mmCIF file with all atom_site columns, C-alpha atoms in Angstrom:
data_model
loop_
_atom_site.group_PDB
_atom_site.id
_atom_site.type_symbol
_atom_site.label_atom_id
_atom_site.label_alt_id
_atom_site.label_comp_id
_atom_site.label_asym_id
_atom_site.label_entity_id
_atom_site.label_seq_id
_atom_site.pdbx_PDB_ins_code
_atom_site.Cartn_x
_atom_site.Cartn_y
_atom_site.Cartn_z
_atom_site.occupancy
_atom_site.B_iso_or_equiv
_atom_site.pdbx_formal_charge
_atom_site.auth_seq_id
_atom_site.auth_comp_id
_atom_site.auth_asym_id
_atom_site.auth_atom_id
_atom_site.pdbx_PDB_model_num
ATOM 1   C CA . MET A 1 1   ? 145.955 129.477 138.417 1.00 94.00 ? 1   MET A CA 1
ATOM 2   C CA . LYS A 1 2   ? 148.684 132.328 138.536 1.00 97.00 ? 2   LYS A CA 1
ATOM 3   C CA . LYS A 1 3   ? 148.408 135.113 140.879 1.00 98.00 ? 3   LYS A CA 1
ATOM 4   C CA . VAL A 1 4   ? 148.994 138.619 139.428 1.00 98.00 ? 4   VAL A CA 1
ATOM 5   C CA . GLU A 1 5   ? 148.999 141.944 140.885 1.00 98.00 ? 5   GLU A CA 1
ATOM 6   C CA . ILE A 1 6   ? 147.730 144.730 138.768 1.00 98.00 ? 6   ILE A CA 1
ATOM 7   C CA . PHE A 1 7   ? 148.276 148.375 139.407 1.00 98.00 ? 7   PHE A CA 1
ATOM 8   C CA . THR A 1 8   ? 146.795 151.165 137.255 1.00 98.00 ? 8   THR A CA 1
ATOM 9   C CA . ASP A 1 9   ? 146.127 154.722 136.833 1.00 98.00 ? 9   ASP A CA 1
ATOM 10  C CA . GLY A 1 10  ? 144.831 157.162 134.188 1.00 98.00 ? 10  GLY A CA 1
ATOM 11  C CA . ALA A 1 11  ? 145.391 160.848 133.705 1.00 97.00 ? 11  ALA A CA 1
ATOM 12  C CA . CYS A 1 12  ? 144.365 163.762 131.824 1.00 97.00 ? 12  CYS A CA 1
ATOM 13  C CA . SER A 1 13  ? 145.566 167.089 131.045 1.00 96.00 ? 13  SER A CA 1
ATOM 14  C CA . GLY A 1 14  ? 142.263 168.984 130.760 1.00 94.00 ? 14  GLY A CA 1
ATOM 15  C CA . ASN A 1 15  ? 138.893 166.851 130.576 1.00 93.00 ? 15  ASN A CA 1
ATOM 16  C CA . PRO A 1 16  ? 138.673 166.062 127.855 1.00 97.00 ? 16  PRO A CA 1
ATOM 17  C CA . GLY A 1 17  ? 142.074 166.382 126.750 1.00 97.00 ? 17  GLY A CA 1
ATOM 18  C CA . PRO A 1 18  ? 145.332 164.763 126.010 1.00 98.00 ? 18  PRO A CA 1
ATOM 19  C CA . GLY A 1 19  ? 145.287 161.531 128.270 1.00 98.00 ? 19  GLY A CA 1
ATOM 20  C CA . GLY A 1 20  ? 147.512 158.629 129.426 1.00 98.00 ? 20  GLY A CA 1
ATOM 21  C CA . TRP A 1 21  ? 147.388 155.579 131.276 1.00 98.00 ? 21  TRP A CA 1
ATOM 22  C CA . GLY A 1 22  ? 149.831 153.511 133.140 1.00 98.00 ? 22  GLY A CA 1
ATOM 23  C CA . ALA A 1 23  ? 150.018 149.760 134.593 1.00 98.00 ? 23  ALA A CA 1
ATOM 24  C CA . VAL A 1 24  ? 152.607 147.774 136.625 1.00 98.00 ? 24  VAL A CA 1
ATOM 25  C CA . LEU A 1 25  ? 151.911 143.930 136.494 1.00 98.00 ? 25  LEU A CA 1
ATOM 26  C CA . ARG A 1 26  ? 153.561 141.934 139.194 1.00 98.00 ? 26  ARG A CA 1
ATOM 27  C CA . TYR A 1 27  ? 154.022 138.079 139.092 1.00 98.00 ? 27  TYR A CA 1
ATOM 28  C CA . ASN A 1 28  ? 156.557 136.125 141.163 1.00 97.00 ? 28  ASN A CA 1
ATOM 29  C CA . GLY A 1 29  ? 158.422 139.591 141.976 1.00 95.00 ? 29  GLY A CA 1
ATOM 30  C CA . VAL A 1 30  ? 158.637 140.256 138.349 1.00 97.00 ? 30  VAL A CA 1
ATOM 31  C CA . GLU A 1 31  ? 157.033 143.598 137.008 1.00 98.00 ? 31  GLU A CA 1
ATOM 32  C CA . LYS A 1 32  ? 156.213 144.902 133.685 1.00 98.00 ? 32  LYS A CA 1
ATOM 33  C CA . GLU A 1 33  ? 155.226 148.535 132.888 1.00 98.00 ? 33  GLU A CA 1
ATOM 34  C CA . LEU A 1 34  ? 152.823 149.166 130.325 1.00 98.00 ? 34  LEU A CA 1
ATOM 35  C CA . SER A 1 35  ? 151.443 152.773 129.092 1.00 98.00 ? 35  SER A CA 1
ATOM 36  C CA . GLY A 1 36  ? 149.637 154.435 126.499 1.00 98.00 ? 36  GLY A CA 1
ATOM 37  C CA . GLY A 1 37  ? 147.560 157.764 125.747 1.00 98.00 ? 37  GLY A CA 1
ATOM 38  C CA . GLU A 1 38  ? 145.149 159.342 123.186 1.00 97.00 ? 38  GLU A CA 1
ATOM 39  C CA . ALA A 1 39  ? 145.115 162.929 121.791 1.00 98.00 ? 39  ALA A CA 1
ATOM 40  C CA . VAL A 1 40  ? 141.765 163.672 122.883 1.00 97.00 ? 40  VAL A CA 1
ATOM 41  C CA . THR A 1 41  ? 140.202 161.532 125.804 1.00 98.00 ? 41  THR A CA 1
ATOM 42  C CA . THR A 1 42  ? 138.873 161.630 129.186 1.00 98.00 ? 42  THR A CA 1
ATOM 43  C CA . ASN A 1 43  ? 140.189 160.539 132.670 1.00 97.00 ? 43  ASN A CA 1
ATOM 44  C CA . ASN A 1 44  ? 137.708 157.945 133.104 1.00 98.00 ? 44  ASN A CA 1
ATOM 45  C CA . ARG A 1 45  ? 138.354 156.544 129.585 1.00 98.00 ? 45  ARG A CA 1
ATOM 46  C CA . MET A 1 46  ? 142.221 156.126 130.629 1.00 98.00 ? 46  MET A CA 1
ATOM 47  C CA . GLU A 1 47  ? 141.206 154.681 133.704 1.00 98.00 ? 47  GLU A CA 1
ATOM 48  C CA . LEU A 1 48  ? 139.396 151.820 132.049 1.00 98.00 ? 48  LEU A CA 1
ATOM 49  C CA . MET A 1 49  ? 142.000 151.569 129.446 1.00 98.00 ? 49  MET A CA 1
ATOM 50  C CA . ALA A 1 50  ? 144.659 150.737 131.977 1.00 98.00 ? 50  ALA A CA 1
ATOM 51  C CA . VAL A 1 51  ? 142.852 148.061 133.693 1.00 98.00 ? 51  VAL A CA 1
ATOM 52  C CA . ILE A 1 52  ? 141.793 146.900 130.030 1.00 98.00 ? 52  ILE A CA 1
ATOM 53  C CA . GLN A 1 53  ? 145.366 146.770 128.654 1.00 98.00 ? 53  GLN A CA 1
ATOM 54  C CA . ALA A 1 54  ? 146.956 145.230 131.800 1.00 98.00 ? 54  ALA A CA 1
ATOM 55  C CA . LEU A 1 55  ? 144.405 142.295 131.592 1.00 98.00 ? 55  LEU A CA 1
ATOM 56  C CA . LYS A 1 56  ? 145.048 142.069 127.735 1.00 98.00 ? 56  LYS A CA 1
ATOM 57  C CA . ALA A 1 57  ? 148.502 141.415 128.602 1.00 98.00 ? 57  ALA A CA 1
ATOM 58  C CA . LEU A 1 58  ? 147.894 138.356 130.498 1.00 98.00 ? 58  LEU A CA 1
ATOM 59  C CA . LYS A 1 59  ? 148.666 135.126 128.418 1.00 97.00 ? 59  LYS A CA 1
ATOM 60  C CA . GLU A 1 60  ? 146.441 132.863 130.445 1.00 98.00 ? 60  GLU A CA 1
ATOM 61  C CA . PRO A 1 61  ? 143.662 132.920 132.712 1.00 98.00 ? 61  PRO A CA 1
ATOM 62  C CA . CYS A 1 62  ? 144.974 134.359 136.253 1.00 98.00 ? 62  CYS A CA 1
ATOM 63  C CA . GLN A 1 63  ? 143.688 135.229 139.521 1.00 98.00 ? 63  GLN A CA 1
ATOM 64  C CA . VAL A 1 64  ? 144.095 138.906 139.623 1.00 98.00 ? 64  VAL A CA 1
ATOM 65  C CA . THR A 1 65  ? 144.341 141.815 142.243 1.00 98.00 ? 65  THR A CA 1
ATOM 66  C CA . VAL A 1 66  ? 143.830 145.118 140.413 1.00 98.00 ? 66  VAL A CA 1
ATOM 67  C CA . THR A 1 67  ? 144.512 148.176 142.639 1.00 98.00 ? 67  THR A CA 1
ATOM 68  C CA . SER A 1 68  ? 143.137 151.634 141.109 1.00 98.00 ? 68  SER A CA 1
ATOM 69  C CA . ASP A 1 69  ? 142.644 155.094 142.370 1.00 98.00 ? 69  ASP A CA 1
ATOM 70  C CA . SER A 1 70  ? 139.675 155.065 140.084 1.00 98.00 ? 70  SER A CA 1
ATOM 71  C CA . GLN A 1 71  ? 136.134 154.931 142.233 1.00 98.00 ? 71  GLN A CA 1
ATOM 72  C CA . TYR A 1 72  ? 134.728 154.810 138.831 1.00 98.00 ? 72  TYR A CA 1
ATOM 73  C CA . VAL A 1 73  ? 136.093 151.666 137.926 1.00 98.00 ? 73  VAL A CA 1
ATOM 74  C CA . CYS A 1 74  ? 136.285 150.264 141.054 1.00 98.00 ? 74  CYS A CA 1
ATOM 75  C CA . ASN A 1 75  ? 132.530 150.873 141.917 1.00 98.00 ? 75  ASN A CA 1
ATOM 76  C CA . GLY A 1 76  ? 131.533 149.811 138.180 1.00 98.00 ? 76  GLY A CA 1
ATOM 77  C CA . ILE A 1 77  ? 133.018 146.287 138.981 1.00 98.00 ? 77  ILE A CA 1
ATOM 78  C CA . ASN A 1 78  ? 132.543 145.858 142.707 1.00 98.00 ? 78  ASN A CA 1
ATOM 79  C CA . LYS A 1 79  ? 129.080 147.404 142.967 1.00 98.00 ? 79  LYS A CA 1
ATOM 80  C CA . GLY A 1 80  ? 127.966 145.593 139.797 1.00 97.00 ? 80  GLY A CA 1
ATOM 81  C CA . TRP A 1 81  ? 126.878 148.782 138.255 1.00 97.00 ? 81  TRP A CA 1
ATOM 82  C CA . ALA A 1 82  ? 128.703 148.124 134.710 1.00 98.00 ? 82  ALA A CA 1
ATOM 83  C CA . ALA A 1 83  ? 126.875 144.566 134.616 1.00 97.00 ? 83  ALA A CA 1
ATOM 84  C CA . SER A 1 84  ? 123.661 146.275 135.393 1.00 97.00 ? 84  SER A CA 1
ATOM 85  C CA . TRP A 1 85  ? 124.300 148.937 132.618 1.00 98.00 ? 85  TRP A CA 1
ATOM 86  C CA . GLN A 1 86  ? 125.167 146.111 130.199 1.00 98.00 ? 86  GLN A CA 1
ATOM 87  C CA . LYS A 1 87  ? 122.004 144.191 131.210 1.00 97.00 ? 87  LYS A CA 1
ATOM 88  C CA . ASN A 1 88  ? 119.943 147.239 130.595 1.00 97.00 ? 88  ASN A CA 1
ATOM 89  C CA . ASN A 1 89  ? 121.309 148.098 127.240 1.00 98.00 ? 89  ASN A CA 1
ATOM 90  C CA . TRP A 1 90  ? 123.927 150.731 128.760 1.00 98.00 ? 90  TRP A CA 1
ATOM 91  C CA . ILE A 1 91  ? 121.176 152.642 130.264 1.00 97.00 ? 91  ILE A CA 1
ATOM 92  C CA . LYS A 1 92  ? 121.735 153.587 134.033 1.00 96.00 ? 92  LYS A CA 1
ATOM 93  C CA . SER A 1 93  ? 119.312 153.558 136.798 1.00 94.00 ? 93  SER A CA 1
ATOM 94  C CA . ASP A 1 94  ? 118.651 157.297 136.376 1.00 96.00 ? 94  ASP A CA 1
ATOM 95  C CA . LYS A 1 95  ? 117.317 156.628 132.775 1.00 96.00 ? 95  LYS A CA 1
ATOM 96  C CA . THR A 1 96  ? 120.629 158.150 131.348 1.00 97.00 ? 96  THR A CA 1
ATOM 97  C CA . LYS A 1 97  ? 122.989 156.514 128.960 1.00 97.00 ? 97  LYS A CA 1
ATOM 98  C CA . ALA A 1 98  ? 126.109 154.956 130.531 1.00 97.00 ? 98  ALA A CA 1
ATOM 99  C CA . LYS A 1 99  ? 129.235 156.629 129.141 1.00 97.00 ? 99  LYS A CA 1
ATOM 100 C CA . ASN A 1 100 ? 132.130 154.466 127.750 1.00 98.00 ? 100 ASN A CA 1
ATOM 101 C CA . PRO A 1 101 ? 129.826 151.438 126.994 1.00 98.00 ? 101 PRO A CA 1
ATOM 102 C CA . GLU A 1 102 ? 132.355 149.852 124.577 1.00 98.00 ? 102 GLU A CA 1
ATOM 103 C CA . LEU A 1 103 ? 135.185 150.157 127.033 1.00 98.00 ? 103 LEU A CA 1
ATOM 104 C CA . TRP A 1 104 ? 132.991 148.513 129.926 1.00 98.00 ? 104 TRP A CA 1
ATOM 105 C CA . GLU A 1 105 ? 131.894 145.696 127.523 1.00 98.00 ? 105 GLU A CA 1
ATOM 106 C CA . GLU A 1 106 ? 135.666 145.023 126.719 1.00 98.00 ? 106 GLU A CA 1
ATOM 107 C CA . LEU A 1 107 ? 136.447 145.041 130.349 1.00 98.00 ? 107 LEU A CA 1
ATOM 108 C CA . LEU A 1 108 ? 133.435 142.960 131.535 1.00 98.00 ? 108 LEU A CA 1
ATOM 109 C CA . THR A 1 109 ? 134.494 140.330 128.740 1.00 98.00 ? 109 THR A CA 1
ATOM 110 C CA . LEU A 1 110 ? 138.051 140.280 129.883 1.00 98.00 ? 110 LEU A CA 1
ATOM 111 C CA . LEU A 1 111 ? 136.650 139.408 133.418 1.00 98.00 ? 111 LEU A CA 1
ATOM 112 C CA . LYS A 1 112 ? 134.999 136.367 132.409 1.00 98.00 ? 112 LYS A CA 1
ATOM 113 C CA . THR A 1 113 ? 138.800 134.864 131.612 1.00 98.00 ? 113 THR A CA 1
ATOM 114 C CA . HIS A 1 114 ? 140.354 136.068 135.083 1.00 98.00 ? 114 HIS A CA 1
ATOM 115 C CA . LYS A 1 115 ? 138.917 135.960 138.493 1.00 97.00 ? 115 LYS A CA 1
ATOM 116 C CA . ALA A 1 116 ? 139.804 139.450 139.454 1.00 98.00 ? 116 ALA A CA 1
ATOM 117 C CA . THR A 1 117 ? 139.391 141.444 142.739 1.00 98.00 ? 117 THR A CA 1
ATOM 118 C CA . PHE A 1 118 ? 139.274 145.312 142.553 1.00 98.00 ? 118 PHE A CA 1
ATOM 119 C CA . ILE A 1 119 ? 140.868 147.417 145.162 1.00 98.00 ? 119 ILE A CA 1
ATOM 120 C CA . TRP A 1 120 ? 140.469 151.034 145.444 1.00 98.00 ? 120 TRP A CA 1
ATOM 121 C CA . VAL A 1 121 ? 143.283 153.328 146.842 1.00 98.00 ? 121 VAL A CA 1
ATOM 122 C CA . LYS A 1 122 ? 143.341 157.145 147.320 1.00 97.00 ? 122 LYS A CA 1
ATOM 123 C CA . GLY A 1 123 ? 145.110 158.777 144.563 1.00 95.00 ? 123 GLY A CA 1
ATOM 124 C CA . HIS A 1 124 ? 148.001 160.906 145.020 1.00 91.00 ? 124 HIS A CA 1
ATOM 125 C CA . ASN A 1 125 ? 148.427 159.726 148.662 1.00 95.00 ? 125 ASN A CA 1
ATOM 126 C CA . GLY A 1 126 ? 151.745 158.044 148.589 1.00 95.00 ? 126 GLY A CA 1
ATOM 127 C CA . HIS A 1 127 ? 150.873 154.510 147.383 1.00 95.00 ? 127 HIS A CA 1
ATOM 128 C CA . PRO A 1 128 ? 154.117 153.912 145.629 1.00 97.00 ? 128 PRO A CA 1
ATOM 129 C CA . GLU A 1 129 ? 152.682 151.626 142.712 1.00 98.00 ? 129 GLU A CA 1
ATOM 130 C CA . ASN A 1 130 ? 149.834 154.203 142.199 1.00 97.00 ? 130 ASN A CA 1
ATOM 131 C CA . GLU A 1 131 ? 152.335 157.140 142.076 1.00 97.00 ? 131 GLU A CA 1
ATOM 132 C CA . ARG A 1 132 ? 154.553 155.276 139.434 1.00 98.00 ? 132 ARG A CA 1
ATOM 133 C CA . CYS A 1 133 ? 151.265 154.454 137.360 1.00 98.00 ? 133 CYS A CA 1
ATOM 134 C CA . ASP A 1 134 ? 150.561 158.049 137.410 1.00 98.00 ? 134 ASP A CA 1
ATOM 135 C CA . ARG A 1 135 ? 153.953 159.047 136.201 1.00 98.00 ? 135 ARG A CA 1
ATOM 136 C CA . LEU A 1 136 ? 153.457 156.549 133.456 1.00 98.00 ? 136 LEU A CA 1
ATOM 137 C CA . ALA A 1 137 ? 150.168 158.053 132.483 1.00 98.00 ? 137 ALA A CA 1
ATOM 138 C CA . VAL A 1 138 ? 151.620 161.714 132.854 1.00 98.00 ? 138 VAL A CA 1
ATOM 139 C CA . GLU A 1 139 ? 154.666 160.773 130.652 1.00 98.00 ? 139 GLU A CA 1
ATOM 140 C CA . ALA A 1 140 ? 152.202 159.129 127.878 1.00 98.00 ? 140 ALA A CA 1
ATOM 141 C CA . TYR A 1 141 ? 150.014 161.935 127.463 1.00 98.00 ? 141 TYR A CA 1
ATOM 142 C CA . SER A 1 142 ? 152.702 164.349 127.557 1.00 97.00 ? 142 SER A CA 1
ATOM 143 C CA . LYS A 1 143 ? 153.400 162.940 123.784 1.00 95.00 ? 143 LYS A CA 1
ATOM 144 C CA . PHE A 1 144 ? 150.355 164.546 122.719 1.00 96.00 ? 144 PHE A CA 1
ATOM 145 C CA . ILE A 1 145 ? 150.900 167.950 124.004 1.00 90.00 ? 145 ILE A CA 1
#
């Protein structure tokens, strides 16, 4: 199974507002940049989209390390929140509706194909790939301003 590193970030100008996402995929020293955005969205949606689009770019099942500055995404997977929300028909433990269920559903489906580990890093703290992904995300949402 190929080992791939994925770095992601999402950004919004206002929340909600124009948003973008960026991802860097690295395999055997070769890198690929991906980015995209939406005219009206939220930061959390863009954080999820970055991971989803990066995983969708993989052509076969891979062992993946996802590095993100989103506690929402990392905790959603690492702490089992998303799986629990899904099991409970997208209702959280506090009995409120989980946000972004269609994106979580897509991410959970992709994670059935890939063996993924999620690592959280502090954003805007000098992590080179995180800073790079932030630049991609900002560039992507700038097209909607």
